[in-house]
Amino acid sequence: MPQILVVGGGYAGFYTAWKLEKHLRKGEAEVTIVDPLPYMTYQPFLPEVAAGEIEGRHVVVGLRRHLKRTNVVNAKVTKIDHANKVATITPAQGEPWEHRYDQIVVTAGAVSRTFPIPGIADNAIGLKTVEEAMAIRDRILTNFDRAANLPAGPERDRLLTVVVVGGGFAGIEVFAELRAMASSLLKSYPQLRFEDTHFHLIEAMGRIMPEVSLETSQWVLKDLAKKGANVHLDTQVQGAEGGNVALSTGEVIPTDVIIWTAGVMANPTVVRGSDLPVEERGRIRTRADLRVGTPEEIVEGAWAAGDISAVPDLTGGGVGGYCVPNAQHAVRQAKLLAKNLVAVLRGETPREYFHKNLGAVAGLGLGNGVFQSGKIAIKGFFAWVAHRGYHGLAMPSWERKWRVVGDWWMNFWLGRDNVALQGTLTPRAAFEEFAARPRPAQPAAENPQPPIDPKSVAKDEGAAAVAPAEKDNKVDAN
């Protein structure tokens, strides 16, 4: 039976395995998917998770629950030797092993791309995982609790200041969602005022959201300004040490929350550990039919899709001639990849990927959004409805859809659940604080005395009582 190995369980990996289960006949091939995490994360919902509008667990899709006929392995693929069709799988615990395959699908996605700016690696947080989104939410809620106990001053300002680096869709969405959440929190904190909260967006380019028209991006800027947000264009971060973000303009922003959304890069662990061809931006070189290779040469038995791949954009709308790394392309590429892989197994000809961008939609807080499709732009409430409608339908499986819609419905009637659970980062702290521990051993004495035996003491006392009489008898005899 042919062995199909899927490397990565994100959008493209999950959808590839999901659709392979649908298209493969029984016994036609065996599919194995390898990912360190046991779930796929629907990343477009992460800004809403950070703002407390969706429960974190509801934006992930369990691999074992929804992939019924796929072997799920929670580990990392640390080496791909495609010349011999062998992949090295390294688990979190235990020894690595080699997995032989006939067809490999590389869909390991992307990670946050950072630069060697002092303090960023130690103090900033990304927005690529659900854990990051939940940590951002808990940090901001906890900071509000702490700030409410402080007098007005630099320390309180620092706790209530949020800095987002990157003005793309992810940065703008999380920035706007958090600004809206902070405004809604103020009614629960009478000690704090709107003027006490400070939100700064740092963008190195002269505009935000390059995926939409300039007119639409300017409308977003005006909308953010009305809500008290500060957007710094043509500005770069030069340092983030000691809780201070230093900008290229000379301004220094004291903050306790730095969110980094300034771009992504192909998963370096998989790319560097493979012998597959790579293009200049560090992505796996992929043909339009999603096989690895170039238009002139095919790497047999190797496929790629999603953010880790450089797939030609046949519509002519891609940056540099390639499909941009987003969920829209990843999902559609994965669906076609599954069909093409099955077609090749059956001796048929695969089809080329062709998808014209349907547009861009972003949420800017409850009841507000923006939608752009060609020259058509919708702003405000109806764009927000389009945003939730599109992503609600795009969420994989009806089981997940109902959970997300349920969160929206409950929040509509009951409001946000603004309780921080930051203690989950150190779950044993409360137990350790009051747990009884053994007493420390006492230091040994310098001249230790042997233990006293009660019987010996009694015997010695009896001997002492008799000894004088015996001595007197001896004297008399003499």
Coordinates of C-alpha atoms in Angstrom, one line a residue:
M1 CA 0.0 0.0 0.0
P2 CA 1.5 3.4 -0.9
Q3 CA 2.5 5.5 2.1
I4 CA 1.5 9.2 2.1
L5 CA 3.3 11.4 4.7
V6 CA 1.8 14.8 5.5
V7 CA 4.2 17.1 7.3
G8 CA 2.3 19.7 9.3
G9 CA -1.2 19.8 10.6
G10 CA -2.2 23.4 10.0
Y11 CA -4.7 24.7 7.3
A12 CA -3.1 23.0 4.4
G13 CA -2.1 19.8 6.2
F14 CA -5.4 19.2 7.9
Y15 CA -7.4 19.9 4.8
T16 CA -5.1 17.7 2.7
A17 CA -5.5 14.7 5.0
W18 CA -9.3 15.4 5.5
K19 CA -9.9 15.4 1.7
L20 CA -7.6 12.4 1.1
E21 CA -9.9 10.4 3.4
K22 CA -12.8 11.4 1.2
H23 CA -11.2 10.7 -2.2
L24 CA -9.1 7.6 -1.5
R25 CA -10.7 4.2 -1.9
K26 CA -10.3 1.7 0.9
G27 CA -6.9 0.2 0.8
E28 CA -5.7 2.5 -1.9
A29 CA -3.1 4.3 0.3
E30 CA -2.2 4.9 4.0
V31 CA -2.0 8.5 5.2
T32 CA 0.1 9.7 8.2
I33 CA 0.1 13.3 9.4
V34 CA 2.9 14.6 11.7
D35 CA 2.6 17.7 13.7
P36 CA 3.9 18.7 17.2
L37 CA 0.4 19.9 18.2
P38 CA -2.7 17.6 18.3
Y39 CA -4.9 20.3 16.6
M40 CA -5.2 22.8 13.7
T41 CA -5.6 26.4 14.7
Y42 CA -8.0 28.6 12.7
Q43 CA -5.8 31.7 12.8
P44 CA -8.3 34.4 11.4
F45 CA -10.1 34.0 14.7
L46 CA -7.1 34.7 17.0
P47 CA -7.8 38.5 17.2
E48 CA -11.3 37.7 18.6
V49 CA -9.8 35.1 21.0
A50 CA -7.4 37.8 22.2
A51 CA -10.4 40.2 22.7
G52 CA -12.4 37.6 24.6
E53 CA -15.1 37.2 22.0
I54 CA -14.4 33.5 21.2
E55 CA -13.3 30.8 23.6
G56 CA -9.7 29.7 22.8
R57 CA -10.5 26.0 22.6
H58 CA -13.2 26.6 20.0
V59 CA -10.9 27.9 17.3
V60 CA -8.9 24.7 17.1
V61 CA -9.8 21.5 15.3
G62 CA -8.7 18.3 17.0
L63 CA -6.8 16.1 14.5
R64 CA -7.6 12.8 16.1
R65 CA -11.3 13.7 16.4
H66 CA -11.8 14.7 12.7
L67 CA -9.3 12.5 10.9
K68 CA -10.8 9.1 11.3
R69 CA -8.7 7.1 8.9
T70 CA -5.4 9.0 9.2
N71 CA -2.4 8.0 11.4
V72 CA -1.9 11.1 13.6
V73 CA 1.7 11.4 15.1
N74 CA 2.4 14.3 17.5
A75 CA 6.1 15.0 16.8
K76 CA 8.3 17.0 14.6
V77 CA 9.8 16.1 11.2
T78 CA 13.4 17.2 11.6
K79 CA 14.8 15.9 8.4
I80 CA 13.5 15.0 4.9
D81 CA 15.8 12.9 2.8
H82 CA 13.6 12.8 -0.3
A83 CA 16.4 11.2 -2.4
N84 CA 15.8 8.1 -0.4
K85 CA 12.2 8.9 0.5
V86 CA 12.9 8.8 4.3
A87 CA 11.8 11.4 6.9
T88 CA 13.2 11.6 10.4
I89 CA 10.4 12.0 13.0
T90 CA 11.5 13.4 16.4
P91 CA 9.0 13.2 19.3
A92 CA 9.0 15.4 22.4
Q93 CA 10.0 12.3 24.4
G94 CA 11.7 9.2 23.2
E95 CA 14.1 8.5 20.4
P96 CA 13.7 9.7 16.8
W97 CA 12.8 7.2 14.1
E98 CA 12.8 7.0 10.3
H99 CA 9.6 6.9 8.4
R100 CA 9.6 5.7 4.8
Y101 CA 7.1 7.1 2.4
D102 CA 6.1 7.0 -1.3
Q103 CA 4.5 10.5 -1.4
I104 CA 5.3 13.4 0.9
V105 CA 3.1 16.5 1.3
V106 CA 5.0 19.4 3.0
T107 CA 2.5 21.8 4.7
A108 CA 4.4 22.9 7.7
G109 CA 3.2 26.5 7.5
A110 CA 5.0 29.6 8.7
V111 CA 6.2 31.2 11.9
S112 CA 6.6 34.8 13.0
R113 CA 9.4 36.6 11.3
T114 CA 11.4 38.8 13.6
F115 CA 14.5 40.9 13.3
P116 CA 17.5 41.1 15.7
I117 CA 16.1 44.1 17.5
P118 CA 17.2 44.3 21.2
G119 CA 14.5 43.2 23.6
I120 CA 12.0 41.8 21.0
A121 CA 12.9 38.1 21.5
D122 CA 12.6 38.5 25.3
N123 CA 9.7 40.8 25.7
A124 CA 7.3 40.6 22.7
I125 CA 4.7 38.0 21.9
G126 CA 3.4 36.9 18.5
L127 CA -0.1 36.1 17.2
K128 CA 0.4 32.8 15.4
T129 CA -0.9 30.4 18.0
V130 CA -4.0 30.2 20.2
E131 CA -1.8 30.1 23.2
E132 CA -0.4 33.5 22.3
A133 CA -3.9 35.0 21.8
M134 CA -5.1 33.7 25.2
A135 CA -2.0 35.0 26.9
I136 CA -2.5 38.5 25.4
R137 CA -6.1 38.5 26.7
D138 CA -5.1 37.4 30.2
R139 CA -2.2 39.9 30.3
I140 CA -4.4 42.8 29.5
L141 CA -7.2 41.9 31.9
T142 CA -4.6 41.3 34.7
N143 CA -3.0 44.6 33.9
F144 CA -6.4 46.4 34.3
D145 CA -6.8 44.7 37.7
R146 CA -3.4 45.9 38.8
A147 CA -3.7 49.4 37.4
A148 CA -7.0 49.9 39.3
N149 CA -5.0 49.7 42.5
L150 CA -2.4 52.3 41.5
P151 CA -2.5 56.1 41.6
A152 CA -2.2 58.0 38.3
G153 CA 1.4 57.9 37.2
P154 CA 4.0 56.3 35.0
E155 CA 3.5 52.8 36.4
R156 CA -0.2 52.8 35.8
D157 CA 0.2 54.2 32.3
R158 CA 2.7 51.5 31.5
L159 CA 0.2 48.8 32.5
L160 CA -2.5 50.3 30.4
T161 CA -0.4 50.8 27.2
V162 CA -0.4 48.3 24.4
V163 CA 2.0 48.3 21.4
V164 CA 1.3 46.4 18.2
V165 CA 4.1 46.1 15.6
G166 CA 2.9 45.5 12.1
G167 CA 0.0 47.1 10.1
G168 CA -1.1 44.2 8.0
F169 CA -4.4 42.4 8.5
A170 CA -3.4 40.5 11.6
G171 CA -1.9 43.6 13.3
I172 CA -4.9 45.9 12.4
E173 CA -7.5 43.3 13.5
V174 CA -5.9 42.5 16.9
F175 CA -5.2 46.2 17.5
A176 CA -8.8 47.2 16.8
E177 CA -10.2 44.3 18.7
L178 CA -8.1 45.0 21.8
R179 CA -8.9 48.7 21.6
A180 CA -12.6 47.8 21.6
M181 CA -12.2 45.4 24.5
A182 CA -10.3 48.0 26.6
S183 CA -13.0 50.5 26.1
S184 CA -15.7 48.0 27.2
L185 CA -13.7 47.2 30.3
L186 CA -13.7 50.7 31.7
K187 CA -17.3 50.4 32.9
S188 CA -16.1 47.8 35.4
Y189 CA -13.2 49.9 36.6
P190 CA -14.5 53.3 38.0
Q191 CA -10.9 54.1 39.0
L192 CA -9.8 54.3 35.4
R193 CA -10.7 56.7 32.6
F194 CA -10.6 56.3 28.8
E195 CA -7.6 58.7 28.7
D196 CA -5.6 56.3 30.9
T197 CA -5.5 53.7 28.2
H198 CA -3.0 54.0 25.4
F199 CA -2.8 52.0 22.2
H200 CA 0.0 52.4 19.6
L201 CA 0.4 50.7 16.2
I202 CA 3.9 50.8 14.7
E203 CA 4.1 50.3 10.9
A204 CA 7.4 50.7 8.9
M205 CA 5.6 51.5 5.6
G206 CA 3.7 54.7 4.8
R207 CA 0.3 52.9 4.9
I208 CA -1.6 50.0 6.5
M209 CA -3.3 47.0 5.1
P210 CA -1.7 46.7 1.6
E211 CA -4.4 44.1 0.7
V212 CA -7.0 46.8 0.4
S213 CA -7.2 50.1 -1.5
L214 CA -5.5 53.2 -0.2
E215 CA -8.9 54.9 0.3
T216 CA -10.1 52.0 2.4
S217 CA -6.9 51.9 4.5
Q218 CA -7.3 55.6 5.1
W219 CA -10.8 55.1 6.3
V220 CA -9.6 52.5 8.8
L221 CA -7.0 55.0 10.1
K222 CA -9.6 57.6 10.7
D223 CA -11.9 55.1 12.4
L224 CA -9.0 54.0 14.7
A225 CA -8.2 57.7 15.5
K226 CA -11.8 58.3 16.6
K227 CA -11.4 55.5 19.1
G228 CA -8.3 57.0 20.6
A229 CA -5.7 54.8 18.9
N230 CA -2.3 56.1 17.8
V231 CA -0.9 54.9 14.5
H232 CA 2.8 55.5 13.7
L233 CA 3.5 55.2 10.0
D234 CA 7.0 55.2 8.4
T235 CA 8.3 54.2 11.8
Q236 CA 10.5 51.3 12.9
V237 CA 11.1 49.7 16.3
Q238 CA 14.7 50.1 17.3
G239 CA 14.6 48.5 20.8
A240 CA 12.2 47.0 23.3
E241 CA 14.3 46.6 26.5
G242 CA 13.3 47.2 30.0
G243 CA 9.6 47.7 29.2
N244 CA 10.4 50.6 26.8
V245 CA 9.7 50.5 23.1
A246 CA 12.2 52.8 21.3
L247 CA 11.1 54.1 17.9
S248 CA 13.1 55.5 15.0
T249 CA 11.4 58.8 15.5
G250 CA 13.1 59.2 18.9
E251 CA 9.9 58.5 20.8
V252 CA 10.0 56.0 23.7
I253 CA 6.8 54.2 24.7
P254 CA 6.7 52.5 28.1
T255 CA 4.5 49.4 27.9
D256 CA 3.9 46.0 29.4
V257 CA 2.4 44.4 26.2
I258 CA 4.2 44.2 22.9
I259 CA 2.5 42.2 20.1
W260 CA 4.6 41.4 17.1
T261 CA 2.7 40.9 13.8
A262 CA 5.3 42.2 11.3
G263 CA 5.3 39.3 8.9
V264 CA 5.9 35.6 8.7
M265 CA 8.5 33.2 7.2
A266 CA 8.3 29.6 6.1
N267 CA 8.9 27.1 8.9
P268 CA 12.7 27.0 9.1
T269 CA 13.0 23.6 10.9
V270 CA 11.4 21.8 7.9
V271 CA 12.9 23.9 5.1
R272 CA 16.5 23.7 6.4
G273 CA 16.2 20.0 7.2
S274 CA 15.1 18.9 3.7
D275 CA 16.7 18.3 0.4
L276 CA 13.8 19.8 -1.5
P277 CA 14.4 22.9 -3.8
V278 CA 14.0 26.2 -2.1
E279 CA 13.5 29.7 -3.7
E280 CA 15.1 32.9 -2.6
R281 CA 12.5 33.8 0.1
G282 CA 13.1 30.5 1.9
R283 CA 9.9 28.7 0.6
I284 CA 9.8 25.3 -1.1
R285 CA 9.7 25.8 -4.9
T286 CA 6.3 24.5 -6.0
R287 CA 4.7 24.1 -9.4
A288 CA 1.2 25.3 -10.2
D289 CA -0.1 21.7 -10.0
L290 CA 1.3 21.7 -6.4
R291 CA 4.0 19.2 -7.1
V292 CA 7.4 20.3 -5.8
G293 CA 9.7 21.5 -8.6
T294 CA 9.8 24.0 -11.5
P295 CA 7.7 24.3 -14.7
E296 CA 10.5 22.4 -16.4
E297 CA 11.3 19.8 -13.8
I298 CA 9.2 17.8 -11.4
V299 CA 10.4 16.3 -8.1
E300 CA 8.5 13.0 -8.2
G301 CA 6.6 12.1 -5.0
A302 CA 6.8 15.5 -3.4
W303 CA 4.0 18.0 -2.9
A304 CA 3.7 21.3 -1.0
A305 CA 1.0 23.9 -0.2
G306 CA 0.2 26.7 2.1
D307 CA 2.6 29.3 3.7
I308 CA 5.7 27.1 3.3
S309 CA 5.3 26.8 -0.5
A310 CA 6.0 29.2 -3.3
V311 CA 3.0 28.5 -5.6
P312 CA 2.7 30.5 -8.8
D313 CA -0.3 32.8 -8.9
L314 CA -1.7 32.2 -12.4
T315 CA -4.2 35.0 -11.9
G316 CA -1.4 37.5 -12.0
G317 CA -2.4 39.1 -8.8
G318 CA 0.2 37.6 -6.5
V319 CA 3.2 39.4 -5.0
G320 CA 6.2 38.6 -7.1
G321 CA 4.1 36.2 -9.2
Y322 CA 3.4 33.9 -6.2
C323 CA 0.3 33.3 -4.1
V324 CA 0.4 35.3 -0.9
P325 CA 0.6 33.3 2.3
N326 CA -3.0 33.4 3.7
A327 CA -5.7 31.0 4.8
Q328 CA -7.7 31.6 1.7
H329 CA -5.0 30.1 -0.6
A330 CA -3.9 27.4 1.9
V331 CA -7.3 25.8 2.2
R332 CA -8.0 25.9 -1.6
Q333 CA -4.5 24.6 -2.4
A334 CA -5.0 21.7 0.0
K335 CA -8.3 20.7 -1.5
L336 CA -6.8 20.6 -5.0
L337 CA -3.6 18.9 -3.7
A338 CA -5.6 16.0 -2.3
K339 CA -7.4 15.6 -5.7
N340 CA -4.2 15.8 -7.7
L341 CA -2.3 13.4 -5.5
V342 CA -5.1 10.8 -5.9
A343 CA -5.1 11.5 -9.6
V344 CA -1.4 10.8 -9.9
L345 CA -1.8 7.5 -7.9
R346 CA -4.4 6.5 -10.5
G347 CA -2.3 7.5 -13.5
E348 CA -4.3 10.6 -14.2
T349 CA -3.1 14.2 -15.0
P350 CA -3.2 16.7 -12.1
R351 CA -4.8 20.2 -12.5
E352 CA -3.2 23.5 -12.0
Y353 CA -4.1 25.7 -9.1
F354 CA -6.0 28.8 -10.2
H355 CA -7.8 31.0 -7.7
K356 CA -8.6 34.7 -8.0
N357 CA -8.7 36.4 -4.7
L358 CA -12.3 36.9 -3.6
G359 CA -11.4 40.0 -1.6
A360 CA -10.3 40.9 1.9
V361 CA -12.4 41.2 5.0
A362 CA -11.4 42.3 8.5
G363 CA -13.1 42.8 11.9
L364 CA -12.4 46.0 13.7
G365 CA -14.2 45.3 17.0
L366 CA -17.8 44.5 17.7
G367 CA -20.1 45.8 15.1
N368 CA -17.4 47.3 12.9
G369 CA -15.4 45.9 10.0
V370 CA -14.1 46.5 6.5
F371 CA -14.6 44.5 3.3
Q372 CA -12.8 45.0 -0.1
S373 CA -13.4 43.1 -3.3
G374 CA -12.0 44.7 -6.4
K375 CA -13.2 48.3 -6.4
I376 CA -16.1 47.4 -4.1
A377 CA -15.6 48.5 -0.5
I378 CA -18.0 48.1 2.4
K379 CA -17.3 49.6 5.8
G380 CA -18.9 49.4 9.2
F381 CA -21.6 47.1 10.4
F382 CA -22.3 45.2 7.2
A383 CA -18.6 44.6 6.6
W384 CA -18.5 43.2 10.2
V385 CA -21.4 40.8 9.3
A386 CA -19.6 39.7 6.2
H387 CA -16.4 39.1 8.2
R388 CA -18.2 36.8 10.7
G389 CA -20.3 35.2 8.0
Y390 CA -17.3 34.3 5.8
H391 CA -15.1 33.0 8.6
G392 CA -17.9 31.2 10.4
L393 CA -18.6 29.2 7.2
A394 CA -14.9 28.7 6.6
M395 CA -14.3 27.1 10.0
P396 CA -13.8 23.4 9.4
S397 CA -16.5 21.0 10.5
W398 CA -20.0 21.7 11.7
E399 CA -19.0 20.8 15.2
R400 CA -16.5 23.6 15.3
K401 CA -18.9 26.0 13.5
W402 CA -21.5 25.6 16.2
R403 CA -19.1 26.2 19.0
V404 CA -17.9 29.5 17.5
V405 CA -21.5 30.6 16.7
G406 CA -22.5 29.7 20.2
D407 CA -19.8 32.0 21.6
W408 CA -21.0 34.9 19.5
W409 CA -24.6 34.2 20.5
M410 CA -23.9 34.1 24.2
N411 CA -21.7 37.2 24.0
F412 CA -24.5 39.1 22.2
W413 CA -26.8 38.5 25.2
L414 CA -24.4 38.2 28.1
G415 CA -21.4 40.3 27.0
R416 CA -17.8 39.4 27.1
D417 CA -16.5 37.1 29.8
N418 CA -13.8 39.4 31.1
V419 CA -12.1 37.1 33.6
A420 CA -8.3 36.6 33.4
L421 CA -6.9 33.1 34.0
Q422 CA -3.3 34.1 33.9
G423 CA -2.6 31.6 36.7
T424 CA -2.8 28.8 34.1
L425 CA 0.7 29.8 33.1
T426 CA 1.9 28.6 36.6
P427 CA -0.9 26.2 37.6
R428 CA 1.1 24.7 40.6
A429 CA 1.8 28.1 42.3
A430 CA -1.2 28.0 44.7
F431 CA -0.5 24.4 45.6
E432 CA 3.2 25.0 46.2
E433 CA 2.6 28.1 48.3
F434 CA 0.8 26.1 51.1
A435 CA 2.2 22.6 50.6
A436 CA 3.8 21.1 53.7
R437 CA 7.4 20.2 53.2
P438 CA 9.8 18.0 55.3
R439 CA 11.7 19.8 58.0
P440 CA 15.3 20.4 57.1
A441 CA 17.8 18.0 58.7
Q442 CA 19.4 19.3 61.9
P443 CA 23.2 19.7 61.8
A444 CA 25.2 17.0 63.7
A445 CA 26.9 17.9 67.1
E446 CA 30.7 18.2 67.1
N447 CA 31.1 15.6 70.0
P448 CA 28.1 13.4 69.7
Q449 CA 27.1 11.4 72.9
P450 CA 26.0 7.8 72.7
P451 CA 22.3 7.2 73.3
I452 CA 21.4 6.5 77.0
D453 CA 20.0 3.0 77.7
P454 CA 17.4 3.2 80.6
K455 CA 18.4 -0.4 81.8
S456 CA 22.0 0.6 82.1
V457 CA 21.1 3.7 84.1
A458 CA 19.1 1.6 86.6
K459 CA 21.9 -0.9 86.9
D460 CA 24.5 1.8 87.6
E461 CA 22.3 3.4 90.2
G462 CA 21.9 0.0 92.0
A463 CA 25.7 -0.6 91.9
A464 CA 26.3 2.8 93.4
A465 CA 24.0 2.1 96.4
V466 CA 25.8 -1.2 97.2
A467 CA 29.4 -0.2 96.7
P468 CA 29.9 1.8 100.0
A469 CA 28.9 -1.2 102.2
E470 CA 31.2 -3.5 100.4
K471 CA 34.1 -1.0 101.0
D472 CA 33.4 -0.7 104.7
N473 CA 33.4 -4.5 105.1
K474 CA 36.8 -4.7 103.5
V475 CA 38.2 -2.1 105.9
D476 CA 36.9 -4.0 108.9
A477 CA 38.5 -7.2 107.8
N478 CA 41.8 -5.5 107.5

